[in-house]
Short mmCIF file of C-alpha atoms and ligand atoms in Angstrom, two decimals:
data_model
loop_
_atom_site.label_atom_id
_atom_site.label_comp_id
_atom_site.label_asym_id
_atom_site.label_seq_id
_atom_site.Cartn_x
_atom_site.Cartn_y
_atom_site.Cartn_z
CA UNK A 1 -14.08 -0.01 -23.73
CA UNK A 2 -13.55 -2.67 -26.32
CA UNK A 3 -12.46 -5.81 -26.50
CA UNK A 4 -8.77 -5.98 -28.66
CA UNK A 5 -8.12 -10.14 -28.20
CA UNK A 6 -9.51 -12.81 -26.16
CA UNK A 7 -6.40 -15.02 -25.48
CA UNK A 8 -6.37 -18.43 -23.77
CA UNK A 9 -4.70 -16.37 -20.56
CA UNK A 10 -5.68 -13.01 -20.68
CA UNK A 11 -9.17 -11.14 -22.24
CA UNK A 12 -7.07 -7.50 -23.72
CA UNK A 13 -9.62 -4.22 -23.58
CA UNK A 14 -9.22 -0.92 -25.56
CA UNK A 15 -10.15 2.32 -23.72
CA UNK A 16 -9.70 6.14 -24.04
CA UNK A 17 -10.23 6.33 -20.05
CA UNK A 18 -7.20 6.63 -17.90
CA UNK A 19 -7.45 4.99 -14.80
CA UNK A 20 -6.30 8.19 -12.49
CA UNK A 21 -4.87 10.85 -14.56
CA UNK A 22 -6.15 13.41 -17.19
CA UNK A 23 -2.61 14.43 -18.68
CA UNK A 24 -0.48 11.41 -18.41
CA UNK A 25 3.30 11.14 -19.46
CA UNK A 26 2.23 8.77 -21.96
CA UNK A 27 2.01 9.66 -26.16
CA UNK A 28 -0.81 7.79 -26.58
CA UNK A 29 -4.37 9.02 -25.39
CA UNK A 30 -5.38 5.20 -25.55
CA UNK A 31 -5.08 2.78 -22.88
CA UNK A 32 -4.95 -1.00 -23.24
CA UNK A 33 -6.17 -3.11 -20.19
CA UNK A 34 -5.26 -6.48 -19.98
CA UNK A 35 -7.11 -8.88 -17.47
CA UNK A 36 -7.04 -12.38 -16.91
CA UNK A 37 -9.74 -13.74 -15.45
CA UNK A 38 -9.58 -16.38 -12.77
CA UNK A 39 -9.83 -20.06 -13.92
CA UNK A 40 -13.29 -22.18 -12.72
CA UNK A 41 -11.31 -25.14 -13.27
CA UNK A 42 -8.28 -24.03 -10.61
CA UNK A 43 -8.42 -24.15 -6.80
CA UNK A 44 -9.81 -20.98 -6.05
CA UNK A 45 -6.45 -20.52 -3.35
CA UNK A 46 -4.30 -21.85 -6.17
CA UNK A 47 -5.77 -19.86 -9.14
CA UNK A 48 -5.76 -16.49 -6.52
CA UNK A 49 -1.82 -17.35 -6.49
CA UNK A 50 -1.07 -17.60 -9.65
CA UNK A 51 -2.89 -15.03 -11.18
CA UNK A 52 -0.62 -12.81 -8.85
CA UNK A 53 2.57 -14.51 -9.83
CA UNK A 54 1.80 -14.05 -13.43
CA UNK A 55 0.70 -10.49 -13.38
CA UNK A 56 3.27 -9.46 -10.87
CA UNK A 57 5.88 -10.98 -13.17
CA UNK A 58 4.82 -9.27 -16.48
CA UNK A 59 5.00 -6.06 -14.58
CA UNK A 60 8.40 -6.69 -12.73
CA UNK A 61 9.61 -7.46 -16.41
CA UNK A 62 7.99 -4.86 -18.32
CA UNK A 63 10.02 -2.13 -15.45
CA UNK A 64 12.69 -3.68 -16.09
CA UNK A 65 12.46 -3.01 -20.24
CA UNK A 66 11.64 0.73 -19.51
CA UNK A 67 14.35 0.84 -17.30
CA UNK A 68 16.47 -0.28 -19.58
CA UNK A 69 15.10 1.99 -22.55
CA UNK A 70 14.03 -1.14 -24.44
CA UNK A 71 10.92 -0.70 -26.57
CA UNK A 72 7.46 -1.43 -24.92
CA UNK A 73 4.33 0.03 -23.05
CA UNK A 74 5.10 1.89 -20.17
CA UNK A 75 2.85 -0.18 -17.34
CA UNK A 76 0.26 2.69 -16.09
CA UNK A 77 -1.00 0.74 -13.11
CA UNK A 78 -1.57 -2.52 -11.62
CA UNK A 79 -4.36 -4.75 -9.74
CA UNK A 80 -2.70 -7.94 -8.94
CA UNK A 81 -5.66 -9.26 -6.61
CA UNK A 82 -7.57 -8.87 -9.51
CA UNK A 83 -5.47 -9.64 -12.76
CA UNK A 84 -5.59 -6.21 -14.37
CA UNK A 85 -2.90 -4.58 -15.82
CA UNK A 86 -3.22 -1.18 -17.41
CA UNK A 87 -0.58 0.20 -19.98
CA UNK A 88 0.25 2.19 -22.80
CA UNK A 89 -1.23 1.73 -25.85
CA UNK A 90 1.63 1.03 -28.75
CA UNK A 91 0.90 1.53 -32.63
CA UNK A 92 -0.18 4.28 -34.84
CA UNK A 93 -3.40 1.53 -36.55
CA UNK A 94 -2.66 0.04 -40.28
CA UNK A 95 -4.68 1.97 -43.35
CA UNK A 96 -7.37 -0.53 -42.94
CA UNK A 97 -7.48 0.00 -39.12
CA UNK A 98 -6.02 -3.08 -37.85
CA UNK A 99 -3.47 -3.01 -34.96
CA UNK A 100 -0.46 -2.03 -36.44
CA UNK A 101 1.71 -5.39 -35.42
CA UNK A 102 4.28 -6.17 -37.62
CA UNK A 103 2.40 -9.50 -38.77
CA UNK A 104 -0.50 -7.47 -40.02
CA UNK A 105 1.40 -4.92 -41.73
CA UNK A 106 3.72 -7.73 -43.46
CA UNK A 107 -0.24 -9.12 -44.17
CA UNK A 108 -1.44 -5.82 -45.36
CA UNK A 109 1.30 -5.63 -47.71
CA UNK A 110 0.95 -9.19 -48.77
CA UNK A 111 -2.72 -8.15 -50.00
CA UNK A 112 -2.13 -4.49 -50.98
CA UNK A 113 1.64 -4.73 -52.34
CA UNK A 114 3.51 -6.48 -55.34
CA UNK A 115 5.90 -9.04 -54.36
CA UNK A 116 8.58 -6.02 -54.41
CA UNK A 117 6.86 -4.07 -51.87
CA UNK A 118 7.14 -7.43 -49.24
CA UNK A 119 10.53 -7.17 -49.55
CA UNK A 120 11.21 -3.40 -49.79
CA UNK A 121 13.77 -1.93 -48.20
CA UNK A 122 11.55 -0.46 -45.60
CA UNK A 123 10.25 -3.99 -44.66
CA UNK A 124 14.20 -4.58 -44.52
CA UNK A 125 15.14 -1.72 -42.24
CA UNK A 126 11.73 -2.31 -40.03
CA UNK A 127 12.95 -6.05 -39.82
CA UNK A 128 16.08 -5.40 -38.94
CA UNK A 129 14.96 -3.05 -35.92
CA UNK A 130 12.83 -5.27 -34.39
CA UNK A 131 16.39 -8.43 -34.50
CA UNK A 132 18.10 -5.12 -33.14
CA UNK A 133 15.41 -5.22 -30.54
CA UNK A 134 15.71 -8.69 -29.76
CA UNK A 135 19.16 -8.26 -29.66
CA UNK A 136 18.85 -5.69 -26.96
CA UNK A 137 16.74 -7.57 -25.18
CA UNK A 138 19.03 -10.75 -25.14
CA UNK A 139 22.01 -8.58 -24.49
CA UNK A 140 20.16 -7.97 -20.88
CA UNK A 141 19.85 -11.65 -20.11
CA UNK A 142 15.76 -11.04 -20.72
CA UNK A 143 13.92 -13.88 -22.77
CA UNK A 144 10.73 -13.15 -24.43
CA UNK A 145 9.38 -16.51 -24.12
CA UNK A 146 6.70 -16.35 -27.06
CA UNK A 147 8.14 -14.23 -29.76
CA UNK A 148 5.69 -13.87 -33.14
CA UNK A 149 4.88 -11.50 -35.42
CA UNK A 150 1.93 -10.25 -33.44
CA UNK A 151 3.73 -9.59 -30.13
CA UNK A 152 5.75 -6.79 -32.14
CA UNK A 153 3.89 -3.80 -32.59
CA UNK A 154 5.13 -1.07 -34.74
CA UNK A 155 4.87 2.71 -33.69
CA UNK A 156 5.33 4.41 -36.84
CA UNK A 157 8.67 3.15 -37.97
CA UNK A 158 9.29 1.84 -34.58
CA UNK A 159 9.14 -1.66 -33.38
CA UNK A 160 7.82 -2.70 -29.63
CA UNK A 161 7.80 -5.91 -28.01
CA UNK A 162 4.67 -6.39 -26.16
CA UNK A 163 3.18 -9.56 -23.98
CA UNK A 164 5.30 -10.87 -21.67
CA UNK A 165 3.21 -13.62 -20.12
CA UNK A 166 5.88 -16.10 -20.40
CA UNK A 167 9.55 -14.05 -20.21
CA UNK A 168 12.05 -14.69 -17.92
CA UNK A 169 15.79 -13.56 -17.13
CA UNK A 170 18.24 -16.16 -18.45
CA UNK A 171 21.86 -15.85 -19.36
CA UNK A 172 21.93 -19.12 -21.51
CA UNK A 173 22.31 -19.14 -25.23
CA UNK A 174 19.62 -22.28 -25.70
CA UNK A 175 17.52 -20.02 -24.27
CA UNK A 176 18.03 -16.82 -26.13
CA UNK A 177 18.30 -19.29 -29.51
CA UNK A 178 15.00 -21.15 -28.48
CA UNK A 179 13.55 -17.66 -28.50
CA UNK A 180 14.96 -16.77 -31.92
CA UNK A 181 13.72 -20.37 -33.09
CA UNK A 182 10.12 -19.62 -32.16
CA UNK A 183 10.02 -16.42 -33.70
CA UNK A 184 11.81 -17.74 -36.97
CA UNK A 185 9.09 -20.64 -36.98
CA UNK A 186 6.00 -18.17 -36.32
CA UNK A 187 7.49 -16.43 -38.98
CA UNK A 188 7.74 -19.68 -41.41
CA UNK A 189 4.46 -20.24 -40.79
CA UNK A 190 2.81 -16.79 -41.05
CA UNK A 191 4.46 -15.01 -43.98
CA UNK A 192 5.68 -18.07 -46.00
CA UNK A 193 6.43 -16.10 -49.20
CA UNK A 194 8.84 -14.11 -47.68
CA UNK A 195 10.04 -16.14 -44.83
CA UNK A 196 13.97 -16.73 -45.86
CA UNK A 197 14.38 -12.93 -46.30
CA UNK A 198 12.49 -11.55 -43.10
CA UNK A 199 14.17 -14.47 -40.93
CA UNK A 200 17.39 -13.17 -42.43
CA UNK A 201 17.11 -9.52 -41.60
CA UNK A 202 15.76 -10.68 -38.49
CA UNK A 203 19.26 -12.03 -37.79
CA UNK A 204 21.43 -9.21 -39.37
CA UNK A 205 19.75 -7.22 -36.73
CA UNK A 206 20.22 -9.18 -33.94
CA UNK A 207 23.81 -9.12 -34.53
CA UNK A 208 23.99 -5.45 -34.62
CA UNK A 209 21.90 -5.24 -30.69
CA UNK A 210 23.37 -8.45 -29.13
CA UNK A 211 27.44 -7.80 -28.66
CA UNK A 212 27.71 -11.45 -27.59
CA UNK A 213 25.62 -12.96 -30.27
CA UNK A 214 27.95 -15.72 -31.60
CA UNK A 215 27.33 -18.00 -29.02
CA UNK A 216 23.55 -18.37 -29.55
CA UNK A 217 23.84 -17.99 -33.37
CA UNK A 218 25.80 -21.34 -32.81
CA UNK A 219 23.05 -22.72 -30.72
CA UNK A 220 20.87 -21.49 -32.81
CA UNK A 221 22.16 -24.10 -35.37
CA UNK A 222 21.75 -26.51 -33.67
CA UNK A 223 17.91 -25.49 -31.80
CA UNK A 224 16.82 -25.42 -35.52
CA UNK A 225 18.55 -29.30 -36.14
CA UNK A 226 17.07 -30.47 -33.06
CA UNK A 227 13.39 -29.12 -34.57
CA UNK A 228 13.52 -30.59 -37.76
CA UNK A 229 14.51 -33.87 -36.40
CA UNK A 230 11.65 -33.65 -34.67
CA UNK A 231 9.17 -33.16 -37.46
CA UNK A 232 10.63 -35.80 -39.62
CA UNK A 233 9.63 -38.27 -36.68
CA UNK A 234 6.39 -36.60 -36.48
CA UNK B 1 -8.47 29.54 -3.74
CA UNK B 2 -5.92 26.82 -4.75
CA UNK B 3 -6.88 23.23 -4.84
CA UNK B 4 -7.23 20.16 -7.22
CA UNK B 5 -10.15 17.64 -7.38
CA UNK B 6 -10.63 15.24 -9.45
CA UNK B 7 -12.56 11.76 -9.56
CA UNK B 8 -11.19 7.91 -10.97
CA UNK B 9 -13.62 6.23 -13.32
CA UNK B 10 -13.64 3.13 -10.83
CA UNK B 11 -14.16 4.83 -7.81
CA UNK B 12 -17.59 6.98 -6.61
CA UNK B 13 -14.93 9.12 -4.46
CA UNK B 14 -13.71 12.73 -5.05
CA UNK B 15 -9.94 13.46 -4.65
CA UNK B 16 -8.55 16.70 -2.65
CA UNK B 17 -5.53 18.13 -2.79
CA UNK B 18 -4.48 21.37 -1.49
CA UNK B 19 -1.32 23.17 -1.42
CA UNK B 20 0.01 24.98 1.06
CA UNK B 21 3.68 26.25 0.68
CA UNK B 22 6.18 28.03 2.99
CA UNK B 23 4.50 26.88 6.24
CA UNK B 24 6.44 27.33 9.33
CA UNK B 25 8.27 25.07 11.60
CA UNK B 26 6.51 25.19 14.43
CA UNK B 27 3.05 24.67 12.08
CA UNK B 28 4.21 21.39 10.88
CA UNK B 29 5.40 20.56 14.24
CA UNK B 30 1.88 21.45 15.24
CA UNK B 31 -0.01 19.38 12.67
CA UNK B 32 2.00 16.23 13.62
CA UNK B 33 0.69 16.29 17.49
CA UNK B 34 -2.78 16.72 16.48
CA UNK B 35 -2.33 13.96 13.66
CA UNK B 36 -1.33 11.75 16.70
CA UNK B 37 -3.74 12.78 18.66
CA UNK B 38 -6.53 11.45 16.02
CA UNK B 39 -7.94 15.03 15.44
CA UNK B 40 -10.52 14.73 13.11
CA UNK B 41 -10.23 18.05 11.43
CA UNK B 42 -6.82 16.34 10.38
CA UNK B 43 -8.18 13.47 8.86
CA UNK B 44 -5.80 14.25 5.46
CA UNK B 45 -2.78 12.45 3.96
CA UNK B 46 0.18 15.06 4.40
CA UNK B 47 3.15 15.34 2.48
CA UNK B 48 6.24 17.63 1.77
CA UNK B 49 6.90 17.68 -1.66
CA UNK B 50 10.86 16.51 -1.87
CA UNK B 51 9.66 13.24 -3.53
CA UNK B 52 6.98 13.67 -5.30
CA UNK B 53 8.01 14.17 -8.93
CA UNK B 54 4.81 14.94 -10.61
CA UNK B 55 0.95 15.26 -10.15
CA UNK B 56 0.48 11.96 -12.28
CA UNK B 57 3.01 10.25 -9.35
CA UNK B 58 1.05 11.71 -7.09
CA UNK B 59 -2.44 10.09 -8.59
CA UNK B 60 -0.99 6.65 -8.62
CA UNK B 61 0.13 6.45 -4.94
CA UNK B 62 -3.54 7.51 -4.47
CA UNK B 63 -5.34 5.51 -7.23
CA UNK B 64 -3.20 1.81 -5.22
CA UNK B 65 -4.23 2.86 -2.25
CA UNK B 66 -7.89 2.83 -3.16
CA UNK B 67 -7.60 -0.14 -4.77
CA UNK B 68 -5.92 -2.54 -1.77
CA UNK B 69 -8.59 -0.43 0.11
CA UNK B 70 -11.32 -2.55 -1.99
CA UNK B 71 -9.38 -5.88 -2.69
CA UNK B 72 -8.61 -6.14 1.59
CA UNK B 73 -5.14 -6.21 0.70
CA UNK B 74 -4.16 -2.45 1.90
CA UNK B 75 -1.02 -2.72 4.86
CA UNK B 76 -2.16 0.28 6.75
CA UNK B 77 -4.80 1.11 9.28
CA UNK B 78 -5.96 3.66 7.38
CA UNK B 79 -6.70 5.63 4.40
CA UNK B 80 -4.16 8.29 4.51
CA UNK B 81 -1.53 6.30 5.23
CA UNK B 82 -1.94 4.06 2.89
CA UNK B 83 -1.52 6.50 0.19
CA UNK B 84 1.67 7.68 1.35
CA UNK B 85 3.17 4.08 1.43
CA UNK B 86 1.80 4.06 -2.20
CA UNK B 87 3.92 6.38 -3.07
CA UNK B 88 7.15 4.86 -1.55
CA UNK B 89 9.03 2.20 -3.74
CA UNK B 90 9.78 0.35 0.01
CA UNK B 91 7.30 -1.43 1.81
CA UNK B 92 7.99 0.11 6.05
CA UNK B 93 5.66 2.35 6.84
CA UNK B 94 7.92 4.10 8.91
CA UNK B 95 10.38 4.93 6.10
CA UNK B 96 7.58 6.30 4.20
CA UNK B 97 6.53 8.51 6.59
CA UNK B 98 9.75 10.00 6.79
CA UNK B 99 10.28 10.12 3.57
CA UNK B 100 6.98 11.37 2.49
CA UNK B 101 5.31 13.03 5.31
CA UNK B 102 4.92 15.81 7.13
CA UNK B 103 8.78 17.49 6.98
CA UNK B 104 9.21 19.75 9.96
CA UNK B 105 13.32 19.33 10.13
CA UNK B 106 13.90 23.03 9.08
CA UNK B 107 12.52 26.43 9.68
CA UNK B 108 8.97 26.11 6.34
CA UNK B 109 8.72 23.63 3.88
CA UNK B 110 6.15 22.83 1.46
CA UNK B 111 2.55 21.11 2.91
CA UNK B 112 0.68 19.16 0.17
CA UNK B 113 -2.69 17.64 1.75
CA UNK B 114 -4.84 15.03 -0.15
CA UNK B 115 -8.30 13.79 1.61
CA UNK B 116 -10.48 11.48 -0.47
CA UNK B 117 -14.11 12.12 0.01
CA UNK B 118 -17.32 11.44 -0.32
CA UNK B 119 -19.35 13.39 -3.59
CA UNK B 120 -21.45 15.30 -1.52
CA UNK B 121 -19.30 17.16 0.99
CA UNK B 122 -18.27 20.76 -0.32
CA UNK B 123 -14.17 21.39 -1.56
CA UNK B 124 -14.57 24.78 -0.62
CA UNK B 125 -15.40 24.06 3.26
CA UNK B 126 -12.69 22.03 3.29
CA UNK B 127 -9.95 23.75 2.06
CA UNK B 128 -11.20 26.94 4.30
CA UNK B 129 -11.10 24.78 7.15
CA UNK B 130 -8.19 23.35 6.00
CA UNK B 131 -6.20 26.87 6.26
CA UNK B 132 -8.17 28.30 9.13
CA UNK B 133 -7.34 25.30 10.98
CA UNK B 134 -3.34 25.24 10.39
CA UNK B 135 -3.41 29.25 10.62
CA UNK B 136 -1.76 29.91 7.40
CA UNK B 137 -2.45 32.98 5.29
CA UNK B 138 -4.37 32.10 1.88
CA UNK B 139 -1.30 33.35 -0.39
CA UNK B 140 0.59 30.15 0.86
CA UNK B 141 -2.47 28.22 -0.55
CA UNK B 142 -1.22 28.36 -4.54
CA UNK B 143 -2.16 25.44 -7.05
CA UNK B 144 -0.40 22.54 -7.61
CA UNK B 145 1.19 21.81 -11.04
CA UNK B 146 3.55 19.66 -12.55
CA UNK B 147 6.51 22.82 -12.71
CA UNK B 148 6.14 23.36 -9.52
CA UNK B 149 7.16 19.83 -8.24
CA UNK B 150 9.84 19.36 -10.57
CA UNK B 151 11.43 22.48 -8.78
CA UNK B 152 10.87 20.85 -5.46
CA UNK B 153 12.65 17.53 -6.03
CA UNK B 154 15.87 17.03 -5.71
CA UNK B 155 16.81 14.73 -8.41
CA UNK B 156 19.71 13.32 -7.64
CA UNK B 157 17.90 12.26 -4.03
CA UNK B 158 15.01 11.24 -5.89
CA UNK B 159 16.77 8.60 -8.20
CA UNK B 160 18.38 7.21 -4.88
CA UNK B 161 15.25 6.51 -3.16
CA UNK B 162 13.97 4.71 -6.41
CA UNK B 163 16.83 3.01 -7.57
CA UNK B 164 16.33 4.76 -10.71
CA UNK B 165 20.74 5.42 -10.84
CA UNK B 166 20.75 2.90 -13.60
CA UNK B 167 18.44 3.55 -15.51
CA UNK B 168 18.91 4.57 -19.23
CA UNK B 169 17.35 8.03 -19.87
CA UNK B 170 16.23 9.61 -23.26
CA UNK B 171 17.80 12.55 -24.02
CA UNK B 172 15.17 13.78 -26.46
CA UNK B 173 12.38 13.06 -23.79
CA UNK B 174 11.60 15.07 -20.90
CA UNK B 175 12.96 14.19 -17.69
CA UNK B 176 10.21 14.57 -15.89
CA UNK B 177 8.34 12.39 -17.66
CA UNK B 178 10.77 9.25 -17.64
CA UNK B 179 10.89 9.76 -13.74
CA UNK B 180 7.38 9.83 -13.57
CA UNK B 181 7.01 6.31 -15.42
CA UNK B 182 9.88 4.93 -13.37
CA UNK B 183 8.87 5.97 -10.04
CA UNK B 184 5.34 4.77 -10.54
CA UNK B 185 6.12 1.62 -11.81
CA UNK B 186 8.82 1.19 -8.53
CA UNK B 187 5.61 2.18 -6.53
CA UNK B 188 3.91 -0.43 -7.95
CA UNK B 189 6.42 -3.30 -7.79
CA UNK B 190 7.06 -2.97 -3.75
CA UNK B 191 6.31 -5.50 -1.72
CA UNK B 192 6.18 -8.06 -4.70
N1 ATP C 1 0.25 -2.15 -25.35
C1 ATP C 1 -0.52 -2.53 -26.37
N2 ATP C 1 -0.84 -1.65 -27.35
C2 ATP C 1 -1.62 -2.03 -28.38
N3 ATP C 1 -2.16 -3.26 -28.51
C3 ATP C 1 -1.88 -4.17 -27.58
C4 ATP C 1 -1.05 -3.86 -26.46
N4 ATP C 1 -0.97 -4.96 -25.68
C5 ATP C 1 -1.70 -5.91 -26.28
N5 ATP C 1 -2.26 -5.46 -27.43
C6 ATP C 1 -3.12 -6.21 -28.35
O1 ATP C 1 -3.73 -7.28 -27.66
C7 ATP C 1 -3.27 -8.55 -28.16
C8 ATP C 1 -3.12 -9.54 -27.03
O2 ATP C 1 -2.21 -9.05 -26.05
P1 ATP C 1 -1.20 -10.02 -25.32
O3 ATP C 1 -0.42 -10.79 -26.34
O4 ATP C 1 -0.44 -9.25 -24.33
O5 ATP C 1 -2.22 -10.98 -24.55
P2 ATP C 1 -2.25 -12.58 -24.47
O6 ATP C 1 -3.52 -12.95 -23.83
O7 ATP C 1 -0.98 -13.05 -23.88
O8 ATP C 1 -2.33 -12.95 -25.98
P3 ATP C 1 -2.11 -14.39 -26.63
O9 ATP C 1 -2.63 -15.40 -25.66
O10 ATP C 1 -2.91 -14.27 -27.88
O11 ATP C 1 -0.64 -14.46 -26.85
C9 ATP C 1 -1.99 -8.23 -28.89
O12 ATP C 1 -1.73 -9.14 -29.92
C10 ATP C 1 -2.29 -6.84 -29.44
O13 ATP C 1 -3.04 -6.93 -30.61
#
């Protein structure tokens, strides 16, 4: 077992062991395990509760995406006393054997690639299925919450959504375009270069899985006003 | 002789399960009075096999209850039971039962047992027991596998019970399989 990311919430393991099953319907024949540990600093009643609330809820959500059909790990068990969640592992590994999310293969091309291969059309078509998957997503009244370039994980040509420590159901467009806004930002700030392009087949996608995207596209205008205001005050 | 065993990585316990199918009315009828009775050589979790949609479904329901058996946070008084509520996506116990358990409401019907035990006590002796004890012959006792519950499930019952009518299937994935991830994850989610 190994650890994959040590995140202010959650501690995220690698293993090849299955919890309770030799031939699960799963593709993968790795397992990710993700934990969070209880907090010193939290009433032990009080940090009991809402490590329960918060694992429950990632759960409840991620059912609700494989219900649905939407792209992400299929939950293989759960141990809400404890924190643990075990699920599918998503992502096929990039040549140099990093996790295949789509901010390290956007990095791996940055390094690898000429500027033409950033902005291929295969980054264009992968870009456009993961706005198509936001779309989706949206479409179903189901925020992300912390969309970035390393919550997307790419199965082959395939984009997931993964980590959904913060979602929630909402029907509002400020919500939906507040969850476009932080992923347009992450990317702003991750793959510079490229930003205007990727943030614009982000969008074309969106479009194309969101039926009723006209609304937040309009809110979207003005989510990304209200945040530059913001950082000409400082 | 026809059973499974097989062990979790977290737990020091070995898994049973035997099949028995076909088994008579009156048999089943049988093993529910001595189940109430508290007789030991009965000490197993039984189940038809209506609802159970695959071995890995199966597991799970197993697997949960072992672990609200450790965290203190298991709803029934004991073992056995337990696993069968695991495996129902609603929290009475008394719905699960019916749904899950012992099915003696026509003339045979199928009579999976699961016992979780301790490392050192012998499969074999257990599963002779087992048959000698319900008086079936050992041709009813055939091996479970995944083909043979699909066969047993109704689906169109089966996505009723888990709520699973809405749900968006693949076409170019087995059925099977999408149940199985649905119906474990609607096991895990009652009571929450
Ligand atoms: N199903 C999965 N398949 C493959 N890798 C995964 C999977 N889930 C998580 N990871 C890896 O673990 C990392 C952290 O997971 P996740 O984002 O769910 O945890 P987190 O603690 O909320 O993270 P952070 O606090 O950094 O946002 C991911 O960025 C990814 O690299």
């Amino acid at each position: 077992m190994d650890v994959v990311s040590q995140g202010a919430e959650a501690v995220v393991f690698v293993t090849t062991s299955h919890p309770y099953c030799s031939q699960p319907a799963v593709e993968n024949d790795k397992y990710i395990i993700k934990y969070r540990p209880s907090k010193k600093y939290r009433h032990p009643k009080i940090d009991a509760q809402i490590t329960k609330n918060r694992t429950v809820g990632e759960v409840r959500f991620m059912n609700k995406l494989e219900k649905l059909g939407i792209n992400s790990p299929s939950v293989i068990s759960a141990d809400y006393v404890n924190g643990i969640i075990w699920m599918e592992f998503i992502g096929d590994g990039l040549p140099n054997g990093d996790i295949s999310s789509v901010k390290n293969y956007l990095w791996y091309l940055e390094k690898n690639d000429d500027d033409d291969g950033c902005v291929s059309d295969e980054v264009q078509s992968m870009l456009v299925a993961v706005g198509r998957l936001i779309g989706e997503l949206h479409a179903n009244d189901m925020i992300h919450g912390d969309l970035t370039s390393s919550n997307i994980l790419l199965n082959g040509k395939e984009p997931y959504l993964i980590d959904f420590g913060l979602s929630s159901i909402s029907s509002l467009a400020e919500d939906k375009a507040v969850d476009i806004y932080v992923l347009e930002r992450a990317i702003e700030s991750t793959h510079s270069v490229f930003a205007d392009s990727y943030n614009k087949w982000l969008l074309k996608g969106y479009v194309q899985g969101n039926k009723k995207s006209k609304e937040v596209l309009a809110r979207l205008e003005e989510v990304r006003l209200r945040g530059r205001k913001r950082s000409m005050l400082g | 002789m026809a059973f499974l065993s097989t062990k979790f990585p977290s737990f020091d316990k070995t898994i049973f399960i035997s099949l028995l199918v076909d088994v008579d009315q009156h048999t089943l009828e049988e093993v529910k009075t001595k189940l109430i009775e508290g007789n030991k050589d009965y000490d197993f979790a039984f189940f038809n096999t209506n609802y159970i949609i695959s071995k890995e479904h199966l597991l799970n329901g197993i697997h949960r209850a072992m672990i609200n058996y450790k965290n203190g946070s298991a709803k029934s008084k004991t073992l056995n039971t337990e696993i069968i509520l695991n495996m129902s996506p609603v929290s009475n116990i008394m719905e699960a039962l019916k749904r899950f358990g012992i099915d003696s409401s026509k003339e045979s019907a199928n009579l999976l047992c699961v016992k979780v035990i301790d490392d050192d006590e012998s499969l074999e002796d257990i599963n002779n027991t087992l048959i000698t004890n319900l008086g079936v012959s050992k041709d009813q006792n055939v091996e479970l596998t995944d083909d043979f519950l699909l066969k047993s499930v109704d689906v169109a019952k089966f996505k009723k019970l888990y709520k699973l009518n809405d749900a968006k299937y693949n076409d170019k994935k087995p059925l099977q399989n999408q149940l199985t991830r649905l119906a474990i994850g609607a096991c895990l989610l009652r009571g929450t």
